[in-house]
């Protein structure tokens, strides 16, 4: 892969994906607009300006700036995923400049390139752009006039999200000149995060709450697993206990965490293994009023059923053979603080009953003891199973479930918060490089593509392990390759044709029968120099023939919606 540089060239000469404007199409019959497979919306600029003014006036400029920056980040990340999905073989230069075209296509701003440089050998990026006709400036100036700070918040977030997602590392953009500050035009500069002196101020606007870490520059974040031994969390939390994320799903969980932290309510974290339930639990303790008291974590699945009672409630001397001394249980050790019960769905029915009594009465009785001991312990639980289903199946007590389910917080799997993957990639790369004394410069484009498309059945913990393994395996000073990351039988989506459950081969471009049709590459070779439109028409016709003219079935095998296919079929005259 070659390094690219460009500067001061006309837009028609930019290295772009030529048919980017053909991604947008309308389906007025069912009230939807599509940018490829992503639904869009047309909104009056005055309406957006009104929303902006109300948020600034009600929340203050700093909070409103954060909201718009995060919204822009998500939009940019989505567009980068679109480009990666539909043009998987695009050169980095074309993929990068496609973002400027999409930014303009969506009506936000006209982008003029000053210069851009990306070195795939070091994964280093630097770019400078001029923005014309910014919608944010128009509305901000109309409402507040000329001020002393830049106002293109959403667009800065978009640029950061797009380039960071595209190249798989944190690239931070700053607006160094803005029309809202009296300048004649807006000017932005983007650099790989480590090339800026300090990105804390920039990352502050990507964080929904102050307890969220500034990516790799705040140390370890994201996920942790509960241990069968008690663990005390220092207060205030160390920087390497910070969490990393900017996606809407992650921010929603952070808002809930912030809301419940000052209370004493029982919290139930739900989600798949590896999504960071203990990380959220420890952060809940750290930002709450019990922060100076113990945080005790226990993995219920790691304690044998015969010992669970003594582990949780304690034991008196002589209670059973081997009990040579009295020992407090986890509830007593967490007195005044927080007790985190991970994998609570694995508790036996008998243990559930004993736990319920403690939660109801606020007291424990040690094994072999004759007196009750009052405890003031906030209980936080976590599970990766559906407790409601377990209740229906008779595996979990309904009264205990309702006692625990006071304030549930669901943590989504990583595949549902892909906007966070680039931040986590950069974060873990820097962290494990420091931890193991290894110098690694970044990821190859093939590795970025693989990591962005992987489904992560092990969630953040799996991503963490993949990158730690690659940092150790890769040669000193080299970029991380796909074969450094995936070495233990992981199933990769290479963004090419794959076998569907119905026995057909499906990919981003279309569907073919494995028995009677050529592969996607063979078909492209057969079409030769035909245009993309002709290739698209051929794929649509073959899908419709294969499905007997059924639009819904053809849309499913092509991986698009029925309205999208109907629009394209009408465009090409396919019946």
XYZ file of C-alpha atoms in Angstrom:
575
model
C 0.000 0.000 0.000
C 1.487 3.299 -1.020
C 1.672 6.507 0.932
C -0.549 9.274 -0.382
C -0.257 13.035 -0.309
C -2.468 15.645 -1.934
C -2.820 19.399 -1.758
C -4.588 22.321 -3.405
C -6.254 20.414 -6.214
C -9.671 20.902 -7.767
C -12.451 18.738 -6.409
C -12.812 16.911 -9.696
C -9.211 15.751 -9.342
C -9.556 14.515 -5.779
C -8.963 10.793 -5.290
C -12.624 9.962 -4.648
C -15.073 7.180 -5.233
C -16.662 8.401 -8.434
C -20.234 7.293 -7.842
C -20.584 8.488 -4.251
C -23.537 10.704 -5.181
C -25.426 7.667 -6.475
C -25.579 6.318 -2.913
C -28.448 8.653 -2.051
C -31.936 7.850 -3.218
C -35.492 8.554 -2.192
C -38.437 6.256 -1.551
C -41.318 8.727 -1.077
C -43.891 5.969 -1.329
C -42.985 4.660 2.112
C -41.561 7.891 3.532
C -37.892 6.924 3.618
C -34.605 8.290 2.274
C -31.553 6.061 1.944
C -27.813 6.583 1.838
C -27.025 3.079 0.634
C -28.389 0.919 3.491
C -28.542 3.752 6.038
C -31.775 5.650 6.524
C -31.485 9.437 6.343
C -33.776 12.415 6.963
C -34.232 15.860 5.409
C -34.474 18.596 8.015
C -34.959 22.333 7.627
C -31.855 24.251 8.647
C -34.071 26.581 10.683
C -35.345 23.571 12.639
C -31.784 22.428 13.357
C -30.889 25.990 14.324
C -33.871 26.165 16.667
C -32.831 22.899 18.314
C -29.278 24.177 18.638
C -30.396 27.424 20.273
C -32.686 25.667 22.720
C -29.953 23.229 23.756
C -27.413 26.017 24.231
C -29.850 28.165 26.224
C -31.055 25.297 28.419
C -27.872 23.253 28.899
C -25.151 25.822 28.368
C -22.697 26.055 25.492
C -20.239 23.456 26.777
C -22.852 20.714 27.226
C -24.521 21.549 23.914
C -21.168 21.455 22.165
C -20.570 17.974 23.552
C -23.952 16.736 22.331
C -23.392 18.009 18.785
C -19.790 16.793 18.692
C -20.858 13.278 19.679
C -23.697 13.306 17.153
C -21.227 14.332 14.457
C -18.797 11.615 15.530
C -21.478 8.938 15.158
C -22.449 10.287 11.728
C -18.838 10.282 10.539
C -18.253 6.769 11.867
C -21.390 5.552 10.061
C -20.221 7.041 6.780
C -16.787 5.465 7.171
C -18.446 2.088 7.758
C -20.551 2.640 4.633
C -17.453 3.316 2.534
C -15.650 0.305 4.017
C -18.632 -1.952 3.345
C -19.538 -0.919 -0.180
C -16.061 -0.128 -1.507
C -13.903 -2.628 0.392
C -11.038 -2.446 -2.104
C -10.860 1.345 -2.330
C -7.403 2.851 -1.919
C -6.876 4.813 1.317
C -6.725 8.065 -0.656
C -10.078 7.427 -2.338
C -11.717 6.232 0.860
C -10.438 9.240 2.817
C -11.591 11.784 0.258
C -14.961 10.066 -0.083
C -15.703 11.461 3.361
C -15.435 15.025 2.057
C -17.884 14.162 -0.726
C -20.323 12.542 1.689
C -20.025 15.505 4.041
C -21.018 17.807 1.184
C -23.692 15.424 -0.142
C -25.413 15.495 3.243
C -25.682 19.295 2.991
C -23.455 20.233 5.924
C -20.509 21.953 4.286
C -18.405 22.210 1.147
C -14.924 20.848 1.827
C -11.822 22.249 0.141
C -8.601 20.296 0.515
C -5.490 22.230 1.504
C -3.230 19.227 2.034
C -3.469 15.693 3.376
C -0.859 13.040 4.090
C -1.264 9.446 5.209
C 1.641 7.036 5.639
C 0.493 3.393 5.835
C 3.944 2.358 7.063
C 3.495 4.350 10.270
C -0.306 4.762 10.185
C 0.317 8.497 10.563
C -2.247 11.018 9.324
C -2.253 14.771 8.916
C -4.697 16.881 6.944
C -5.854 20.460 6.563
C -9.145 21.539 5.025
C -11.192 24.673 4.441
C -14.936 24.534 5.038
C -17.321 26.677 2.994
C -21.039 27.368 3.616
C -21.132 25.669 7.020
C -24.747 25.188 8.127
C -23.674 25.375 11.775
C -22.008 28.742 11.282
C -25.049 30.134 9.471
C -27.393 29.206 12.318
C -24.979 30.099 15.130
C -24.231 33.561 13.714
C -27.941 34.190 13.123
C -28.693 33.392 16.772
C -25.660 34.742 18.635
C -23.627 36.839 16.207
C -19.834 36.777 16.084
C -18.192 35.292 19.176
C -14.856 34.137 20.467
C -15.016 30.378 19.879
C -15.534 28.033 16.906
C -19.079 26.785 16.265
C -18.762 23.909 13.767
C -19.058 21.326 16.523
C -20.954 18.669 14.629
C -18.601 18.870 11.666
C -15.485 18.528 13.818
C -17.049 15.449 15.396
C -17.877 14.109 11.930
C -14.301 14.501 10.692
C -12.895 12.845 13.828
C -15.353 9.958 13.610
C -14.891 9.398 9.880
C -11.101 9.386 9.711
C -10.640 7.536 13.023
C -13.011 4.777 11.910
C -11.505 4.615 8.435
C -7.909 4.182 9.598
C -8.564 2.383 12.872
C -6.769 4.852 15.122
C -7.720 8.062 16.876
C -7.354 11.067 14.581
C -8.344 14.347 16.238
C -9.582 17.351 14.265
C -9.529 20.929 15.511
C -11.175 23.995 14.047
C -8.443 26.631 14.098
C -10.453 29.337 12.292
C -14.211 29.794 12.101
C -16.675 32.224 10.552
C -18.412 32.400 13.939
C -15.214 34.015 15.228
C -15.166 36.619 12.458
C -12.896 34.737 10.066
C -13.680 34.713 6.345
C -13.701 30.906 6.234
C -13.442 27.885 8.483
C -10.164 25.986 8.632
C -9.634 22.607 10.295
C -6.545 20.519 10.967
C -6.577 16.811 11.699
C -3.672 14.798 13.097
C -3.061 11.403 14.617
C -3.807 11.926 18.307
C -0.243 11.422 19.520
C 0.952 14.237 17.252
C -1.044 16.771 19.264
C 0.514 17.953 22.514
C -2.664 17.192 24.493
C -6.056 15.904 23.348
C -7.827 16.031 26.713
C -9.733 19.186 25.739
C -10.777 17.637 22.410
C -11.833 14.329 23.940
C -13.844 16.081 26.639
C -16.557 16.779 24.080
C -16.717 13.128 23.008
C -17.365 12.011 26.583
C -20.961 11.890 27.773
C -19.751 12.039 31.391
C -16.560 13.166 33.062
C -15.798 9.695 34.407
C -15.355 8.367 30.842
C -11.659 8.205 29.933
C -10.016 10.032 27.066
C -9.298 6.912 25.024
C -5.777 5.505 25.186
C -4.463 8.683 26.716
C -6.170 7.886 30.003
C -4.954 4.323 30.325
C -6.819 1.038 30.462
C -10.564 1.060 29.951
C -13.512 -0.835 28.678
C -13.702 -4.218 30.354
C -12.773 -6.212 33.387
C -13.766 -9.580 34.793
C -14.812 -10.210 38.365
C -12.443 -12.351 40.391
C -13.427 -14.779 43.141
C -11.228 -12.773 45.502
C -12.293 -9.455 46.969
C -10.832 -6.357 45.379
C -10.778 -2.807 46.696
C -11.049 0.066 44.239
C -8.897 3.113 45.064
C -10.603 6.471 45.306
C -10.630 8.537 43.238
C -10.378 5.972 40.439
C -7.028 5.665 38.796
C -6.708 6.864 35.238
C -6.197 3.330 34.021
C -9.630 2.465 35.443
C -11.340 4.908 33.079
C -13.785 3.698 30.465
C -13.485 4.267 26.732
C -16.319 4.975 24.323
C -18.228 7.595 22.353
C -21.077 5.636 20.729
C -24.696 6.455 21.497
C -25.235 3.054 23.157
C -22.215 3.530 25.416
C -23.196 7.089 26.281
C -26.753 6.007 27.137
C -25.377 3.510 29.666
C -23.081 6.200 31.098
C -26.014 8.588 31.565
C -27.920 5.901 33.494
C -24.831 5.190 35.590
C -24.486 8.862 36.456
C -28.171 9.076 37.384
C -28.186 6.144 39.804
C -24.701 6.581 41.332
C -25.674 9.079 44.106
C -28.452 6.787 45.363
C -28.382 3.544 47.327
C -30.563 1.663 44.819
C -29.652 -1.876 43.834
C -28.328 -1.967 40.256
C -28.496 -4.946 37.904
C -26.098 -4.923 34.943
C -27.092 -7.195 32.072
C -25.241 -8.080 28.905
C -23.076 -10.687 27.250
C -19.756 -11.825 28.675
C -16.945 -9.369 28.083
C -19.014 -6.177 27.692
C -17.509 -4.551 30.809
C -20.056 -5.181 33.563
C -17.476 -5.117 36.363
C -15.905 -2.013 34.864
C -19.257 -0.244 35.069
C -19.870 -1.585 38.580
C -16.542 -0.309 39.880
C -17.143 3.059 38.217
C -20.591 3.214 39.828
C -18.870 2.822 43.198
C -16.158 5.366 42.348
C -18.528 8.195 41.466
C -20.990 7.509 44.284
C -21.092 8.608 47.932
C -19.525 5.291 49.066
C -16.332 5.876 47.105
C -14.162 5.938 50.268
C -15.484 2.598 51.455
C -14.617 -0.927 50.214
C -15.578 -2.221 46.783
C -15.758 -6.012 46.982
C -16.211 -8.053 43.804
C -17.117 -11.729 43.813
C -17.697 -14.061 40.891
C -20.546 -16.307 42.003
C -19.739 -18.839 39.293
C -16.200 -19.311 40.665
C -17.311 -20.369 44.158
C -18.480 -23.963 44.739
C -22.095 -24.267 45.844
C -21.030 -25.792 49.164
C -18.959 -22.707 49.998
C -21.183 -19.912 48.671
C -22.955 -19.383 52.010
C -19.759 -19.087 54.027
C -18.147 -16.863 51.362
C -21.042 -14.406 51.290
C -22.167 -14.448 54.926
C -19.059 -15.573 56.859
C -18.381 -18.473 59.186
C -17.904 -18.916 62.934
C -15.070 -20.932 64.395
C -15.899 -24.626 64.590
C -18.922 -24.348 62.310
C -17.579 -27.268 60.286
C -14.451 -29.334 59.965
C -11.585 -27.070 58.986
C -13.217 -23.856 60.259
C -10.438 -23.108 62.727
C -11.181 -19.402 62.991
C -14.106 -17.064 62.572
C -14.115 -15.279 59.241
C -16.306 -12.414 57.982
C -18.132 -12.900 54.705
C -18.233 -10.630 51.689
C -21.232 -8.671 52.985
C -19.384 -7.760 56.167
C -16.183 -6.906 54.324
C -18.126 -4.568 52.050
C -19.888 -2.862 54.994
C -20.432 0.809 54.167
C -19.362 0.210 50.581
C -20.422 -1.829 47.568
C -20.688 -5.581 46.992
C -20.578 -6.624 43.337
C -22.097 -10.044 42.633
C -21.072 -11.108 39.154
C -22.680 -14.066 37.344
C -25.538 -14.000 39.851
C -27.619 -16.195 37.565
C -25.410 -19.173 38.487
C -26.437 -19.199 42.159
C -28.284 -22.297 43.320
C -31.931 -21.980 44.302
C -31.040 -22.454 47.985
C -28.349 -19.755 47.858
C -30.802 -17.406 46.177
C -33.165 -17.739 49.135
C -30.448 -16.859 51.649
C -29.358 -13.891 49.572
C -32.942 -12.645 49.361
C -33.269 -12.582 53.143
C -30.086 -10.536 53.495
C -31.277 -8.028 50.913
C -34.642 -7.696 52.644
C -33.463 -7.493 56.244
C -30.048 -5.840 55.857
C -28.443 -8.404 58.114
C -26.405 -11.595 57.826
C -25.941 -14.609 60.031
C -22.620 -16.393 59.788
C -22.541 -20.136 59.210
C -22.551 -21.733 62.679
C -23.505 -18.441 64.294
C -26.438 -17.594 66.539
C -26.704 -13.821 66.135
C -27.560 -11.503 63.277
C -25.045 -8.897 62.144
C -26.350 -5.652 60.641
C -24.703 -4.668 57.347
C -24.974 -1.496 55.307
C -23.908 -2.715 51.902
C -24.994 -1.556 48.484
C -25.530 -4.568 46.267
C -24.728 -4.403 42.570
C -25.298 -7.537 40.503
C -24.505 -8.628 36.967
C -25.573 -11.468 34.725
C -25.100 -12.629 31.141
C -28.288 -14.706 31.142
C -31.899 -13.641 30.723
C -33.136 -13.716 34.318
C -36.763 -13.269 33.266
C -36.494 -16.407 31.179
C -34.747 -18.167 34.064
C -37.685 -17.198 36.298
C -40.147 -18.655 33.785
C -38.115 -21.866 33.683
C -38.036 -22.109 37.469
C -34.264 -21.643 37.675
C -34.299 -18.256 39.379
C -36.523 -16.975 42.177
C -38.984 -14.347 41.009
C -38.896 -12.530 44.379
C -35.100 -12.253 44.219
C -35.268 -11.072 40.621
C -37.613 -8.220 41.505
C -35.441 -7.349 44.505
C -32.376 -7.068 42.233
C -34.080 -5.480 39.244
C -34.565 -2.071 40.888
C -32.412 -0.183 38.391
C -31.364 -2.339 35.412
C -28.636 -1.125 33.040
C -28.127 -3.112 29.847
C -24.638 -3.012 28.340
C -24.764 -3.676 24.589
C -22.359 -6.064 22.862
C -19.455 -4.568 20.946
C -21.035 -5.451 17.604
C -23.813 -2.975 18.484
C -21.390 -0.190 19.369
C -18.972 -0.372 16.456
C -18.430 3.382 16.637
C -16.279 2.659 19.691
C -14.036 0.093 17.970
C -11.508 2.632 16.554
C -11.171 4.310 19.969
C -10.704 0.949 21.669
C -8.191 -0.166 19.037
C -6.039 2.912 19.596
C -6.459 2.666 23.336
C -5.422 -0.990 23.654
C -2.593 -0.544 21.139
C -1.036 2.228 23.225
C -1.680 0.499 26.531
C -0.188 -2.870 25.633
C 2.707 -1.245 23.812
C 3.627 0.469 27.085
C 2.849 -2.552 29.250
C 5.034 -4.979 27.284
C 7.694 -2.476 26.237
C 6.901 -2.938 22.556
C 6.994 -0.261 19.887
C 4.114 -0.677 17.446
C 3.029 2.029 15.065
C -0.533 1.053 14.190
C -2.582 -1.301 12.030
C -2.429 -2.186 8.356
C -5.528 -1.355 6.330
C -6.310 -5.063 6.067
C -6.171 -5.369 9.863
C -8.389 -2.304 10.306
C -10.904 -3.767 7.868
C -10.907 -7.115 9.683
C -11.306 -5.556 13.140
C -14.121 -3.249 12.040
C -16.049 -6.117 10.443
C -15.449 -8.808 13.084
C -18.483 -9.799 15.191
C -16.606 -10.112 18.534
C -18.436 -12.978 20.245
C -16.170 -12.250 23.234
C -16.918 -8.517 23.041
C -14.428 -5.963 24.433
C -12.460 -8.620 26.274
C -11.852 -10.405 22.976
C -10.740 -7.206 21.223
C -8.439 -6.539 24.151
C -6.908 -10.006 23.878
C -6.548 -9.803 20.099
C -4.560 -6.587 20.288
C -2.415 -7.676 23.239
C -1.532 -10.868 21.356
C -0.689 -8.924 18.194
C 1.487 -6.411 20.077
C 3.531 -9.302 21.452
C 3.749 -11.264 18.186
C 4.408 -8.434 15.707
C 7.996 -7.431 14.873
C 9.330 -4.398 16.690
C 8.295 -1.148 14.986
C 5.957 -2.883 12.532
C 2.274 -2.399 11.814
C -0.096 -5.039 13.162
C -1.209 -7.427 10.413
C -4.289 -9.645 10.239
C -2.182 -12.746 10.924
C -0.851 -11.136 14.110
C -4.391 -10.614 15.400
C -6.390 -13.684 14.408
C -4.382 -16.762 15.291
C -6.751 -19.001 17.260
C -9.485 -19.985 14.846
C -11.639 -16.834 14.828
C -14.174 -16.688 11.989
C -13.567 -13.587 9.895
C -15.910 -11.711 7.590
C -13.491 -10.669 4.886
C -16.150 -8.429 3.329
C -16.207 -10.670 0.290
C -18.675 -13.335 -0.812
C -19.686 -15.726 1.958
C -22.008 -18.710 2.234
C -25.536 -17.906 3.372
C -27.751 -20.359 5.279
C -29.827 -20.875 2.125
C -26.781 -22.175 0.251
C -26.154 -19.077 -1.853
C -23.127 -16.877 -1.900
C -23.850 -13.372 -0.627
C -21.762 -10.252 -0.473
C -21.974 -6.498 -0.482
C -22.417 -6.513 -4.241
C -25.026 -9.189 -4.728
C -26.068 -12.849 -4.628
C -25.068 -15.740 -6.837
C -25.795 -19.453 -6.862
C -22.668 -21.444 -5.958
C -23.597 -24.199 -8.393
C -24.505 -22.253 -11.480
C -23.021 -18.776 -11.168
C -19.470 -17.453 -11.104
C -17.894 -15.764 -8.109
C -18.099 -12.001 -7.705
C -14.575 -11.563 -9.107
C -15.292 -13.838 -12.056
C -18.433 -11.895 -12.807
C -16.517 -8.624 -12.635
C -13.967 -10.070 -15.060
C -16.770 -11.164 -17.371
C -18.340 -7.715 -17.323
C -14.912 -6.301 -18.122
C -14.968 -2.563 -18.617
C -18.712 -2.261 -18.063
C -19.813 0.518 -15.791
C -20.815 0.028 -12.197
C -24.408 0.727 -13.219
C -24.348 -2.144 -15.720
C -22.889 -4.488 -13.115
C -25.582 -3.434 -10.653
C -28.313 -4.033 -13.218
C -26.937 -7.498 -13.970
C -26.865 -8.417 -10.288
C -30.423 -7.157 -9.741
C -31.760 -9.061 -12.746
C -30.091 -12.292 -11.649
C -31.350 -11.921 -8.088
C -34.899 -11.330 -9.332
C -34.687 -14.317 -11.666
C -33.370 -16.508 -8.875
C -36.248 -15.431 -6.587
C -38.960 -15.738 -9.224
C -39.523 -11.988 -9.379
C -40.221 -11.713 -5.636
C -38.851 -8.310 -4.627
C -38.796 -9.016 -0.902
C -36.895 -12.283 -1.353
C -34.452 -10.696 -3.809
C -33.859 -7.792 -1.394
C -33.060 -10.228 1.400
C -30.464 -12.114 -0.587
C -28.918 -8.888 -1.883
C -28.693 -7.536 1.661
C -30.758 -4.394 0.965
C -34.252 -3.251 1.869
C -37.239 -3.845 -0.393
C -37.710 -0.097 -1.102
C -34.036 0.203 -2.038
C -34.273 -2.699 -4.456
C -37.574 -1.435 -5.896
C -36.000 1.945 -6.571
C -32.937 0.435 -8.220
C -35.012 -2.017 -10.221
C -37.209 0.790 -11.599
C -34.096 2.829 -12.371
C -32.702 0.008 -14.502
C -36.052 -0.977 -15.984
C -36.043 -4.421 -14.355
C -39.447 -6.077 -14.035
